PDB file of C-alpha atoms in Angstrom:
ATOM      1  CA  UNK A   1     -23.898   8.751   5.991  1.00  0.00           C
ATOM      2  CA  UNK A   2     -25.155   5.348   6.461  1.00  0.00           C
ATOM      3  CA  UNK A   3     -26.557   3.466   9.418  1.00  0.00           C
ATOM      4  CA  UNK A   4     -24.328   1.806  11.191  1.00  0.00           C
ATOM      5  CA  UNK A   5     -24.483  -2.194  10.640  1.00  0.00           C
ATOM      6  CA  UNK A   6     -27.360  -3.190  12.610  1.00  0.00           C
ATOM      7  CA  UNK A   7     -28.183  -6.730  11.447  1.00  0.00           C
ATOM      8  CA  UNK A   8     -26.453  -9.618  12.111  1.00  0.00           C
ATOM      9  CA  UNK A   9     -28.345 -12.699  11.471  1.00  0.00           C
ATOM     10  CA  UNK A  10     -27.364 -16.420  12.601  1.00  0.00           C
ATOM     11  CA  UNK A  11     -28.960 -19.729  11.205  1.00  0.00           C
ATOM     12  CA  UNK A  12     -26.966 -22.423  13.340  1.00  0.00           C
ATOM     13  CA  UNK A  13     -29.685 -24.677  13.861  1.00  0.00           C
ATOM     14  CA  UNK A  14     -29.284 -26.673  10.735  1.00  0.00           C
ATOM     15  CA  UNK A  15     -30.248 -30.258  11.171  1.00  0.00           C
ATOM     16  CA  UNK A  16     -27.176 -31.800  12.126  1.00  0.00           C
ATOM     17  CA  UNK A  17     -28.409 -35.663  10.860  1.00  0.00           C
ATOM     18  CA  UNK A  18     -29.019 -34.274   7.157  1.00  0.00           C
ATOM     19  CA  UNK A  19     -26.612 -34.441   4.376  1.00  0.00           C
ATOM     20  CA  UNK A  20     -25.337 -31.159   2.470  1.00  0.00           C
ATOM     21  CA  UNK A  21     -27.746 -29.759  -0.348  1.00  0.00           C
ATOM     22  CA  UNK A  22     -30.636 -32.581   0.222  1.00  0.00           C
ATOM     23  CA  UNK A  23     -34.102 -31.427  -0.868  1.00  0.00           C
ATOM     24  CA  UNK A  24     -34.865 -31.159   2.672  1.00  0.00           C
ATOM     25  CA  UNK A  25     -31.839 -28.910   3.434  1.00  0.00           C
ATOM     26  CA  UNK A  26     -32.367 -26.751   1.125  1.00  0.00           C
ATOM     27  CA  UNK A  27     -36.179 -25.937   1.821  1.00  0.00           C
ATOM     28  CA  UNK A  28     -35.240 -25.582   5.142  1.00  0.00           C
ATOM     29  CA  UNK A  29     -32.270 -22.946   3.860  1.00  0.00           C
ATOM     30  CA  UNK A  30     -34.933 -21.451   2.070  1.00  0.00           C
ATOM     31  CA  UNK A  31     -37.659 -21.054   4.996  1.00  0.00           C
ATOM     32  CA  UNK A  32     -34.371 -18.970   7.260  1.00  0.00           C
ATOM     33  CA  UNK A  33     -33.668 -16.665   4.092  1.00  0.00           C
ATOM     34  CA  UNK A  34     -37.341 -15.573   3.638  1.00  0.00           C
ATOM     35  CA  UNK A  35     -37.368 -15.349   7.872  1.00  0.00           C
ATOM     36  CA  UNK A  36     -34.125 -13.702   7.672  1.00  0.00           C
ATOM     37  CA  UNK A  37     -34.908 -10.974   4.664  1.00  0.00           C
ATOM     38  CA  UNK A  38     -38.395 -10.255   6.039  1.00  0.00           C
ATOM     39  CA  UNK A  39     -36.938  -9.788   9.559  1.00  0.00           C
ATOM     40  CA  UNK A  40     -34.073  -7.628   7.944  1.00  0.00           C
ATOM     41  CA  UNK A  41     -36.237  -5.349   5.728  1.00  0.00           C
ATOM     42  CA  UNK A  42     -38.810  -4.724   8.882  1.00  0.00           C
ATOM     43  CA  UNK A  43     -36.014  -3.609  11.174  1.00  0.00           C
ATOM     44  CA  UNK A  44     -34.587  -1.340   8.454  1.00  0.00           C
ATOM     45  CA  UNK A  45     -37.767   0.061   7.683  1.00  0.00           C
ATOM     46  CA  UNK A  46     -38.551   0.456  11.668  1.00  0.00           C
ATOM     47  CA  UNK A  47     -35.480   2.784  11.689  1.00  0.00           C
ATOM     48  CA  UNK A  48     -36.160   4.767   8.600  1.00  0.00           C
ATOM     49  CA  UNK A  49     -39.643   5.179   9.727  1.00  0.00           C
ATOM     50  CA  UNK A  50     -38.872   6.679  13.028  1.00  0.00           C
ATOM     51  CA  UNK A  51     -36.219   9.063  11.518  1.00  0.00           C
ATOM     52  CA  UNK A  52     -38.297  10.383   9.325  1.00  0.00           C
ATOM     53  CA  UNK A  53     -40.905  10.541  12.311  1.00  0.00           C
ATOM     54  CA  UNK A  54     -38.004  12.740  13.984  1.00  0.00           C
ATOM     55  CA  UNK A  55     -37.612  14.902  10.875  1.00  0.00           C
ATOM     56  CA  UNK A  56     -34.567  13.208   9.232  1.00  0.00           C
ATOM     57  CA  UNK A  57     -35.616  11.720   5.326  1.00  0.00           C
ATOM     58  CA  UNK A  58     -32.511  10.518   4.595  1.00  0.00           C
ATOM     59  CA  UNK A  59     -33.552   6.890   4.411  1.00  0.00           C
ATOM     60  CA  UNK A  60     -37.264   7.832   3.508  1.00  0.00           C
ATOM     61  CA  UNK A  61     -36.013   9.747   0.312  1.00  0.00           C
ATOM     62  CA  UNK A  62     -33.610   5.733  -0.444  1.00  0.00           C
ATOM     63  CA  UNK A  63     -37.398   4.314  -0.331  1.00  0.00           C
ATOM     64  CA  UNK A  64     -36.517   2.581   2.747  1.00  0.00           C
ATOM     65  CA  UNK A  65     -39.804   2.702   4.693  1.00  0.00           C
ATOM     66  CA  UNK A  66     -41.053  -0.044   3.084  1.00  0.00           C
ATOM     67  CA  UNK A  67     -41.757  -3.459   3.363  1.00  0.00           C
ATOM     68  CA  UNK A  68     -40.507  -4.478   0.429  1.00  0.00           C
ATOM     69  CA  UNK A  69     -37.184  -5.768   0.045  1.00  0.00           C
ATOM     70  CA  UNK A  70     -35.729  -4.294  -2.600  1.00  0.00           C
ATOM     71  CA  UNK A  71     -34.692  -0.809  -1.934  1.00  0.00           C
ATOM     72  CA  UNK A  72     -32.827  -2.680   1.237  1.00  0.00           C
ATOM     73  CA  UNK A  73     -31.268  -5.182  -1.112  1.00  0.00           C
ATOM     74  CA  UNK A  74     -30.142  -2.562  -3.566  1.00  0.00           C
ATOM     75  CA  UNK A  75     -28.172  -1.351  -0.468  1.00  0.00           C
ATOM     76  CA  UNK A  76     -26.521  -3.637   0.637  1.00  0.00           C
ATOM     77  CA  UNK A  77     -26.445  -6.782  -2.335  1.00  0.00           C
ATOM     78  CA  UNK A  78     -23.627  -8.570  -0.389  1.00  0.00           C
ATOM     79  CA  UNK A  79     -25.386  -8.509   3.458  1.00  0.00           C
ATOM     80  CA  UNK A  80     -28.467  -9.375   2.328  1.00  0.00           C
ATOM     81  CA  UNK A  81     -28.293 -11.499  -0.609  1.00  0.00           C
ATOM     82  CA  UNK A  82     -24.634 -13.313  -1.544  1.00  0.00           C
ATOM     83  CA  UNK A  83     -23.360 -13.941   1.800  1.00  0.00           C
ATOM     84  CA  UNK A  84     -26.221 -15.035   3.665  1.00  0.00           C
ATOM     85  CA  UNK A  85     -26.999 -17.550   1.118  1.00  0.00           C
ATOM     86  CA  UNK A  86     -23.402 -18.955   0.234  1.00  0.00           C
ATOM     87  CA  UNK A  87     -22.914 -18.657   3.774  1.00  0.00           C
ATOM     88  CA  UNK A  88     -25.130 -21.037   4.375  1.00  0.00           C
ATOM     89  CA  UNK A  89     -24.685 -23.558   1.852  1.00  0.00           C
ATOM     90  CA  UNK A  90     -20.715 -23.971   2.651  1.00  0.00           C
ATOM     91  CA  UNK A  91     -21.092 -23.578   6.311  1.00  0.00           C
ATOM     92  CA  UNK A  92     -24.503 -24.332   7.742  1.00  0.00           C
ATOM     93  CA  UNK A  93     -24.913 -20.889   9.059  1.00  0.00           C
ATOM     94  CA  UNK A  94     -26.531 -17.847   7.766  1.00  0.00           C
ATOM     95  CA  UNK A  95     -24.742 -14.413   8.360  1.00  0.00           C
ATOM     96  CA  UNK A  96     -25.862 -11.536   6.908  1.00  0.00           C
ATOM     97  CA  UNK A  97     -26.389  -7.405   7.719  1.00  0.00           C
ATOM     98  CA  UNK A  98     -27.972  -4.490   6.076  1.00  0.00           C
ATOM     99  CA  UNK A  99     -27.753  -0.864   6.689  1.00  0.00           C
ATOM    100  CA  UNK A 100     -30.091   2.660   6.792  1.00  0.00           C
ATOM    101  CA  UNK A 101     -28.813   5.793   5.658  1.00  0.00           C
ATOM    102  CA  UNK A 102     -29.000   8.705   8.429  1.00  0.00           C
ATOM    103  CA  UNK A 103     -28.223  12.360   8.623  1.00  0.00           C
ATOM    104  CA  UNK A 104     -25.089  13.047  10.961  1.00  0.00           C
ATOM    105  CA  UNK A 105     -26.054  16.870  11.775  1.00  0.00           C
ATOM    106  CA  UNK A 106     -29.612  15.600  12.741  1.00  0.00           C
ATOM    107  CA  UNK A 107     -28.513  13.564  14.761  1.00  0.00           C
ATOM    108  CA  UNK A 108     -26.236  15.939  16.243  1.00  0.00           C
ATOM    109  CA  UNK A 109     -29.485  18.241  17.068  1.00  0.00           C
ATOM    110  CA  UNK A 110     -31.342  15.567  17.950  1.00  0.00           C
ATOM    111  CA  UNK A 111     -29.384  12.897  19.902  1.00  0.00           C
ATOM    112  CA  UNK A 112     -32.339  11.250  21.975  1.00  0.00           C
ATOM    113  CA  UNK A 113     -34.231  11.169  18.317  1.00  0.00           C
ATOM    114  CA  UNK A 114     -31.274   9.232  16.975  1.00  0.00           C
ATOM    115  CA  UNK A 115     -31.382   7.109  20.036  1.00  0.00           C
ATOM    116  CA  UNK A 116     -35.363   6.165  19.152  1.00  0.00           C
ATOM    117  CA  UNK A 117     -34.538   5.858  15.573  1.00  0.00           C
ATOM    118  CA  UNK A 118     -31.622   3.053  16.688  1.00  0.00           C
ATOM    119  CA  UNK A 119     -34.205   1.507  19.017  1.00  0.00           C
ATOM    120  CA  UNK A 120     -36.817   0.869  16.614  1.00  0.00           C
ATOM    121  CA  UNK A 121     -34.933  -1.665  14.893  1.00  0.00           C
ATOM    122  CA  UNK A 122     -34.414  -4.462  17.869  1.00  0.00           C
ATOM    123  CA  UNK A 123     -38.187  -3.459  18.692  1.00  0.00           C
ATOM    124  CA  UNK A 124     -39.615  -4.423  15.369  1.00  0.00           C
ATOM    125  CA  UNK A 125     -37.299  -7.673  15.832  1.00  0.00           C
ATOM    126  CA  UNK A 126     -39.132  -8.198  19.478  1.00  0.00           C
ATOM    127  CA  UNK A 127     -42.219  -7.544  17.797  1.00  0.00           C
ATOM    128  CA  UNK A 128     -41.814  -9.789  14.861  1.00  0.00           C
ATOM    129  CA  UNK A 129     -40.835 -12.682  17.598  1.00  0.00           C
ATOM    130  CA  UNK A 130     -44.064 -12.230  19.977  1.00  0.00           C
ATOM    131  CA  UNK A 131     -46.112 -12.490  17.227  1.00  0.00           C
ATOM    132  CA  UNK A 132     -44.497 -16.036  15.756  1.00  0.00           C
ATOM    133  CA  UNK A 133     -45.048 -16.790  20.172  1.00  0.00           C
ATOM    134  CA  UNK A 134     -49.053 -16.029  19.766  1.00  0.00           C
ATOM    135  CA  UNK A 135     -48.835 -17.803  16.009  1.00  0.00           C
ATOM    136  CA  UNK A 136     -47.017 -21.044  18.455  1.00  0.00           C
ATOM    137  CA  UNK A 137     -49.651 -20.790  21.118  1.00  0.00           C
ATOM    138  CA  UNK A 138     -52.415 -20.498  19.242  1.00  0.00           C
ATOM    139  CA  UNK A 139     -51.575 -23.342  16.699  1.00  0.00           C
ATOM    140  CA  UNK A 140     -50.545 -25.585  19.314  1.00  0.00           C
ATOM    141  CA  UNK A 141     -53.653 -24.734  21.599  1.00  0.00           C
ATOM    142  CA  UNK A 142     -55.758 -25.550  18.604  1.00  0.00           C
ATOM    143  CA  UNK A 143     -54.156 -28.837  17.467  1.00  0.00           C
ATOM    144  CA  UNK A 144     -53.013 -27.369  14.006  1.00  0.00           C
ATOM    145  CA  UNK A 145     -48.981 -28.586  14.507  1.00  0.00           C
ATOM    146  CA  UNK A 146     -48.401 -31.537  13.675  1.00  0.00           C
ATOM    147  CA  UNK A 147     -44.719 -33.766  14.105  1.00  0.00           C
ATOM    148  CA  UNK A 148     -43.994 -36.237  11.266  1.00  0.00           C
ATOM    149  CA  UNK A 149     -44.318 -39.839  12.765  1.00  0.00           C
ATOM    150  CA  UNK A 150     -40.930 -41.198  10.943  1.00  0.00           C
ATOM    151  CA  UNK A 151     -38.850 -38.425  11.886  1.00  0.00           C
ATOM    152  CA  UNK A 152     -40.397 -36.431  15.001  1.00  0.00           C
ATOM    153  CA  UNK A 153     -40.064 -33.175  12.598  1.00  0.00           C
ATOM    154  CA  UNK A 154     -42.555 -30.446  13.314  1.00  0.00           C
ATOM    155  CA  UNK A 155     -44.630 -29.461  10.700  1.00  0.00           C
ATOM    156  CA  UNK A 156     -43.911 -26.698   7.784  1.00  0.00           C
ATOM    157  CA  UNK A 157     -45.896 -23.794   9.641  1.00  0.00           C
ATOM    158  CA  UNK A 158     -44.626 -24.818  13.002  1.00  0.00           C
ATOM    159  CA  UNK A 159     -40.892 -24.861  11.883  1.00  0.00           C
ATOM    160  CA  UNK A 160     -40.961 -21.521  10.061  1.00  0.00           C
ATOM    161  CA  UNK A 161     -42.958 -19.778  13.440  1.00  0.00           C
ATOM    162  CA  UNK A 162     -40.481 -21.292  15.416  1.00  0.00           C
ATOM    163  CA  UNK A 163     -37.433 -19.787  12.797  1.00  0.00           C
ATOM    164  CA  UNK A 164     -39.048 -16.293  12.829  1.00  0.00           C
ATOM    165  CA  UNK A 165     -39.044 -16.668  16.811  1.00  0.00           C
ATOM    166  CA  UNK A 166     -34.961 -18.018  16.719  1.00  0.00           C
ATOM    167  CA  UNK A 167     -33.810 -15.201  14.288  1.00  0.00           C
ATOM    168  CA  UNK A 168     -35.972 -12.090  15.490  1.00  0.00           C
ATOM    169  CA  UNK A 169     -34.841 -12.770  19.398  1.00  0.00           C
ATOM    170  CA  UNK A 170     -31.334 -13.290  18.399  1.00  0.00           C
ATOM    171  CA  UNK A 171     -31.077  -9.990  15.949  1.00  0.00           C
ATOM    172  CA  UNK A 172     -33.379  -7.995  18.684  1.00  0.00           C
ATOM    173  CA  UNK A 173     -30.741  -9.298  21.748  1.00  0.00           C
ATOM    174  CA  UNK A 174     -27.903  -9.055  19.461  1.00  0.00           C
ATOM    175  CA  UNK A 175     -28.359  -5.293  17.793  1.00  0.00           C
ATOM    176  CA  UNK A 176     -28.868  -3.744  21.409  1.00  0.00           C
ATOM    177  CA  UNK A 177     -25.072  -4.833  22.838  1.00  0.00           C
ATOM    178  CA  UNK A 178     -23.891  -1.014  23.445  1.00  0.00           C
ATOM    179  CA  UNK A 179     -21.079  -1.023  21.330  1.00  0.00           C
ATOM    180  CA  UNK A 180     -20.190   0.171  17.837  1.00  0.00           C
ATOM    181  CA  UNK A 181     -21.120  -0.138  15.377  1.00  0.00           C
ATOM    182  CA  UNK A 182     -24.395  -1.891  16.907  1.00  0.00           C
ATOM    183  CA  UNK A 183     -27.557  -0.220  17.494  1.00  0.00           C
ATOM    184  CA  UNK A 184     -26.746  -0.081  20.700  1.00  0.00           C
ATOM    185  CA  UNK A 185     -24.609   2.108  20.829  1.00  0.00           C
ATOM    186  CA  UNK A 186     -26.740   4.758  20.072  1.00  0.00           C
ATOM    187  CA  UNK A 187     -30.027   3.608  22.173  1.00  0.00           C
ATOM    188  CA  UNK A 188     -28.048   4.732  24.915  1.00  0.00           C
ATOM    189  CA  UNK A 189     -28.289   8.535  24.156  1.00  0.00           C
ATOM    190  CA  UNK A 190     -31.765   8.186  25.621  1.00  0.00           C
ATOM    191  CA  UNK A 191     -30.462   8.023  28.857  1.00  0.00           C
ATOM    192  CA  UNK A 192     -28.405  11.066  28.669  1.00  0.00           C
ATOM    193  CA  UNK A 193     -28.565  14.857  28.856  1.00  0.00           C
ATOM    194  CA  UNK A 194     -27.897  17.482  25.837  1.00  0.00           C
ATOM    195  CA  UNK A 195     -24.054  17.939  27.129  1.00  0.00           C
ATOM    196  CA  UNK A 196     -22.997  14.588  27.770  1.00  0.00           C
ATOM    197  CA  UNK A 197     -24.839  13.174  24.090  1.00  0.00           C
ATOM    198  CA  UNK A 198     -22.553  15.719  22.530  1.00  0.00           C
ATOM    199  CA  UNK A 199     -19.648  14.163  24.103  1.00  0.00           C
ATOM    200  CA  UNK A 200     -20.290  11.098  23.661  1.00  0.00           C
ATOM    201  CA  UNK A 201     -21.390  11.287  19.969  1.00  0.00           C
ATOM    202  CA  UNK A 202     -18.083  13.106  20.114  1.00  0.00           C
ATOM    203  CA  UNK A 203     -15.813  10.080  21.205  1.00  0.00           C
ATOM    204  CA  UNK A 204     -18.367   7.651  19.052  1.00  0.00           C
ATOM    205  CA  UNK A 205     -18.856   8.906  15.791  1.00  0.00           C
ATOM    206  CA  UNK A 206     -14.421  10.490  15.837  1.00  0.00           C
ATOM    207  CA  UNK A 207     -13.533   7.192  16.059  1.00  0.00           C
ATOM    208  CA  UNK A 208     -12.952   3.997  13.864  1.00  0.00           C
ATOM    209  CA  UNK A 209     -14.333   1.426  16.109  1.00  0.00           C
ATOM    210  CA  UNK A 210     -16.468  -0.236  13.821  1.00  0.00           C
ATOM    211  CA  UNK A 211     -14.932  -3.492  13.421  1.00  0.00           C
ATOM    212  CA  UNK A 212     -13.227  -3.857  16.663  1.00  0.00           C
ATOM    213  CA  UNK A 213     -16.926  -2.791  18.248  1.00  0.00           C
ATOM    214  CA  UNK A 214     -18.458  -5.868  16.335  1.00  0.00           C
ATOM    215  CA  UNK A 215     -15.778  -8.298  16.984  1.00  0.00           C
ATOM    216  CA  UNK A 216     -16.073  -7.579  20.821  1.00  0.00           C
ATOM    217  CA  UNK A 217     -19.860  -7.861  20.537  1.00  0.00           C
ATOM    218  CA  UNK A 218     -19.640 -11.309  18.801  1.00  0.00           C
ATOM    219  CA  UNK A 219     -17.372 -12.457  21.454  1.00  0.00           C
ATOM    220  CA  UNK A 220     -19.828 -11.453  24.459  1.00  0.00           C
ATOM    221  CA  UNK A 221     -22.706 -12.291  22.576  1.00  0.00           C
ATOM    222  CA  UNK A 222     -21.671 -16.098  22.144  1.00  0.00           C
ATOM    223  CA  UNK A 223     -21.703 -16.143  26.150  1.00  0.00           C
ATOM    224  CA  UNK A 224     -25.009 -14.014  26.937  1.00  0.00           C
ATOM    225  CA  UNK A 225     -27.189 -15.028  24.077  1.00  0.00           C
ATOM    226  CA  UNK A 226     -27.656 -19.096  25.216  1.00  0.00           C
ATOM    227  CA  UNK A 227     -29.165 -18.343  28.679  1.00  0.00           C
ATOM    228  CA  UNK A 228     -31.400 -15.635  27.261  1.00  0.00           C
ATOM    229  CA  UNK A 229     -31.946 -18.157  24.533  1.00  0.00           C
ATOM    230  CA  UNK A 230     -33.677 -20.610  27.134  1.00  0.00           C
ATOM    231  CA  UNK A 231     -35.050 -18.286  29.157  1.00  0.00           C
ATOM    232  CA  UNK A 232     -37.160 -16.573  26.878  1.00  0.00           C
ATOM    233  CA  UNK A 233     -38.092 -20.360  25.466  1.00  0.00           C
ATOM    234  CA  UNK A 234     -39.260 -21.269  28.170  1.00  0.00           C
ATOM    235  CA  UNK A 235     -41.120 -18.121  29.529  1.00  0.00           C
ATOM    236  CA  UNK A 236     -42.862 -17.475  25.992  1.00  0.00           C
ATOM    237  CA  UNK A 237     -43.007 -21.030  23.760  1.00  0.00           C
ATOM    238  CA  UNK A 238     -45.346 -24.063  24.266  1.00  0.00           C
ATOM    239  CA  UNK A 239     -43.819 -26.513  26.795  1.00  0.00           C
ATOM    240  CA  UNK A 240     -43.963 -29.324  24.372  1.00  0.00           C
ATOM    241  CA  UNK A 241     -42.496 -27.278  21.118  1.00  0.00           C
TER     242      UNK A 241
END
């Protein structure tokens, strides 16, 4: 049984002021793919790791606690490589999901270490973005960012920290809404007891709510995310980034 889809990624901030496929459109296309596969692969391979930490090897055994891409690819070819990409060149936005395989009677004998498994992915996501915040602070404290002095563009390393930061808060905030088929869903078995996990794996896992579970999410989402959005910004980035 597979992982429920756990990654949705977004790339909306497209320079509005640049016409489709220029040079500069594209490299910037380029810099959210690598952002967005790299972000992708570590969440997948966050959950696979921590199931097989928790004694499932379902994903372990698909060569899915890796770092490299492939064996995440070779799962899912459409949500990681065709639609993000034409995605983005016909409509300025980059969608895209991939997947980890799981055990369903493991995780019926071990609810709270399916609800760790499903956490791990937004956590390597949160982890991914503090480290592009210390990559933004420290370049900035040190004078290494640069804006060009025609256009006011930051520089190439300041524009791809500040992509990984974007994408890895939006897929970490995004994958822990508590419904289907979202990680989410299943984080909350941490915070119940034996009986009621049964029961509610029970109701969740009986039931087709896949699609309407993400279509609800990416309706709430679209209201929650922006004031997170600028809160974190502000809290966490450079005042002047």
């Amino acid at each position: 049984m597979r992982q429920p889809l756990v990654c949705l990624g977004c790339a909306d901030e497209r320079p509005k002021h640049l016409p489709d496929l220029t040079p500069d459109l594209l490299v910037f296309g380029f810099i959210w793919y690598v952002a967005f596969l790299f972000s992708t692969t570590c969440h997948e391979a966050a959950h696979a790791l921590v199931s097989k930490i928790g004694g499932d090897e379902t994903a372990a055994l698909g060569g899915q606690v890796s770092l490299n891409p492939v064996p995440h690819m070779r799962r899912e070819p459409w949500g990681m490589v065709l639609i993000p990409i034409l995605s983005f060149l016909f409509m300025g936005r980059m969608f895209g999901w991939a997947s980890a395989p799981f055990d369903p009677l493991w995780e019926r004998r071990h609810p709270r270490r399916s609800g760790w498994m499903a956490l791990a992915g937004p956590a390597a996501n949160f982890s991914l973005m503090l480290l592009a915040v210390a990559g933004l602070q420290i370049g900035t404290a040190a004078g290494w960012f640069h804006r060009d002095p025609i256009t006011g563009h930051l520089d190439f390393a300041a524009t791809t920290l500040l992509i990984f930061f974007s994408l890895n808060l939006l897929l970490g905030t995004f994958n822990l809404l508590p419904v289907a088929p979202l990680d989410g869903s299943t984080v909350i078995l941490l915070f119940m007891s034996e009986g009621t996990a049964q029961r509610y794996l029970d109701w969740l896992r009986g039931n087709s709510f896949a699609m309407a579970g993400l279509l609800v999410g990416i309706l709430v989402f679209r209201y929650i995310y922006d004031p997170i959005n600028i809160f974190v910004s502000r809290l966490l980035l450079p005042s002047h980034i």
